[in-house]
XYZ file of C-alpha atoms in Angstrom:
73
model
C -25.216 -255.215 -187.572
C -28.356 -257.309 -187.752
C -31.185 -257.965 -185.325
C -29.502 -261.025 -183.829
C -26.359 -259.018 -183.037
C -28.389 -256.304 -181.288
C -30.333 -258.827 -179.246
C -27.168 -260.655 -178.194
C -25.601 -257.484 -176.843
C -28.481 -257.465 -174.358
C -28.062 -254.111 -172.648
C -29.220 -250.622 -173.391
C -28.070 -249.113 -176.656
C -26.633 -245.631 -176.910
C -28.303 -243.750 -179.754
C -27.862 -240.403 -181.502
C -31.295 -239.358 -182.772
C -31.543 -237.542 -186.075
C -34.326 -236.374 -188.367
C -36.062 -239.535 -189.547
C -33.216 -241.851 -188.542
C -30.944 -242.706 -185.669
C -27.344 -243.824 -185.334
C -26.292 -246.555 -182.913
C -23.212 -245.418 -180.973
C -23.107 -248.385 -178.590
C -24.958 -251.563 -179.595
C -27.697 -252.874 -177.381
C -31.088 -254.518 -177.485
C -33.204 -251.583 -176.322
C -33.482 -247.935 -175.308
C -35.519 -246.546 -172.439
C -38.613 -244.378 -172.910
C -37.908 -240.945 -171.402
C -41.483 -240.613 -170.158
C -42.529 -244.065 -168.950
C -39.181 -245.698 -168.260
C -40.230 -248.756 -170.273
C -37.772 -250.557 -172.515
C -38.201 -250.142 -176.285
C -36.617 -252.758 -178.527
C -34.643 -251.063 -181.301
C -36.795 -252.768 -183.927
C -39.847 -251.125 -182.319
C -38.339 -247.637 -181.927
C -40.470 -245.167 -183.891
C -40.698 -241.993 -181.781
C -37.942 -239.723 -180.490
C -36.930 -236.105 -180.053
C -33.918 -234.810 -181.961
C -33.744 -231.692 -179.765
C -33.944 -233.568 -176.462
C -32.200 -236.749 -177.689
C -34.871 -238.909 -176.042
C -36.834 -241.967 -177.114
C -40.568 -242.485 -176.586
C -42.554 -245.709 -176.675
C -45.673 -244.177 -178.226
C -47.101 -241.003 -179.737
C -48.868 -240.408 -176.425
C -45.558 -240.475 -174.548
C -44.072 -238.064 -177.082
C -47.022 -235.691 -176.649
C -46.721 -235.911 -172.859
C -43.057 -234.835 -173.024
C -43.899 -232.032 -175.486
C -46.541 -230.691 -173.106
C -44.081 -230.892 -170.198
C -41.489 -228.881 -172.118
C -44.013 -226.401 -173.616
C -46.726 -225.798 -170.986
C -47.758 -222.519 -172.645
C -48.785 -224.192 -175.914
């Protein structure tokens, strides 16, 4: 699948997040940031949690979720 195919599918993709890579289960143009709710184009997806299976739009969003899940640290 190439970028044009992903963009043409238009909706939200279903992703399985792994260590350093992800696998597209259902094609789509974007995923939703678990913290902000903003759309992240798949070509721009750089941050996610393998344990929580969530995407984040920025390192700040990732840190926010980490602090929510680990308030004692």
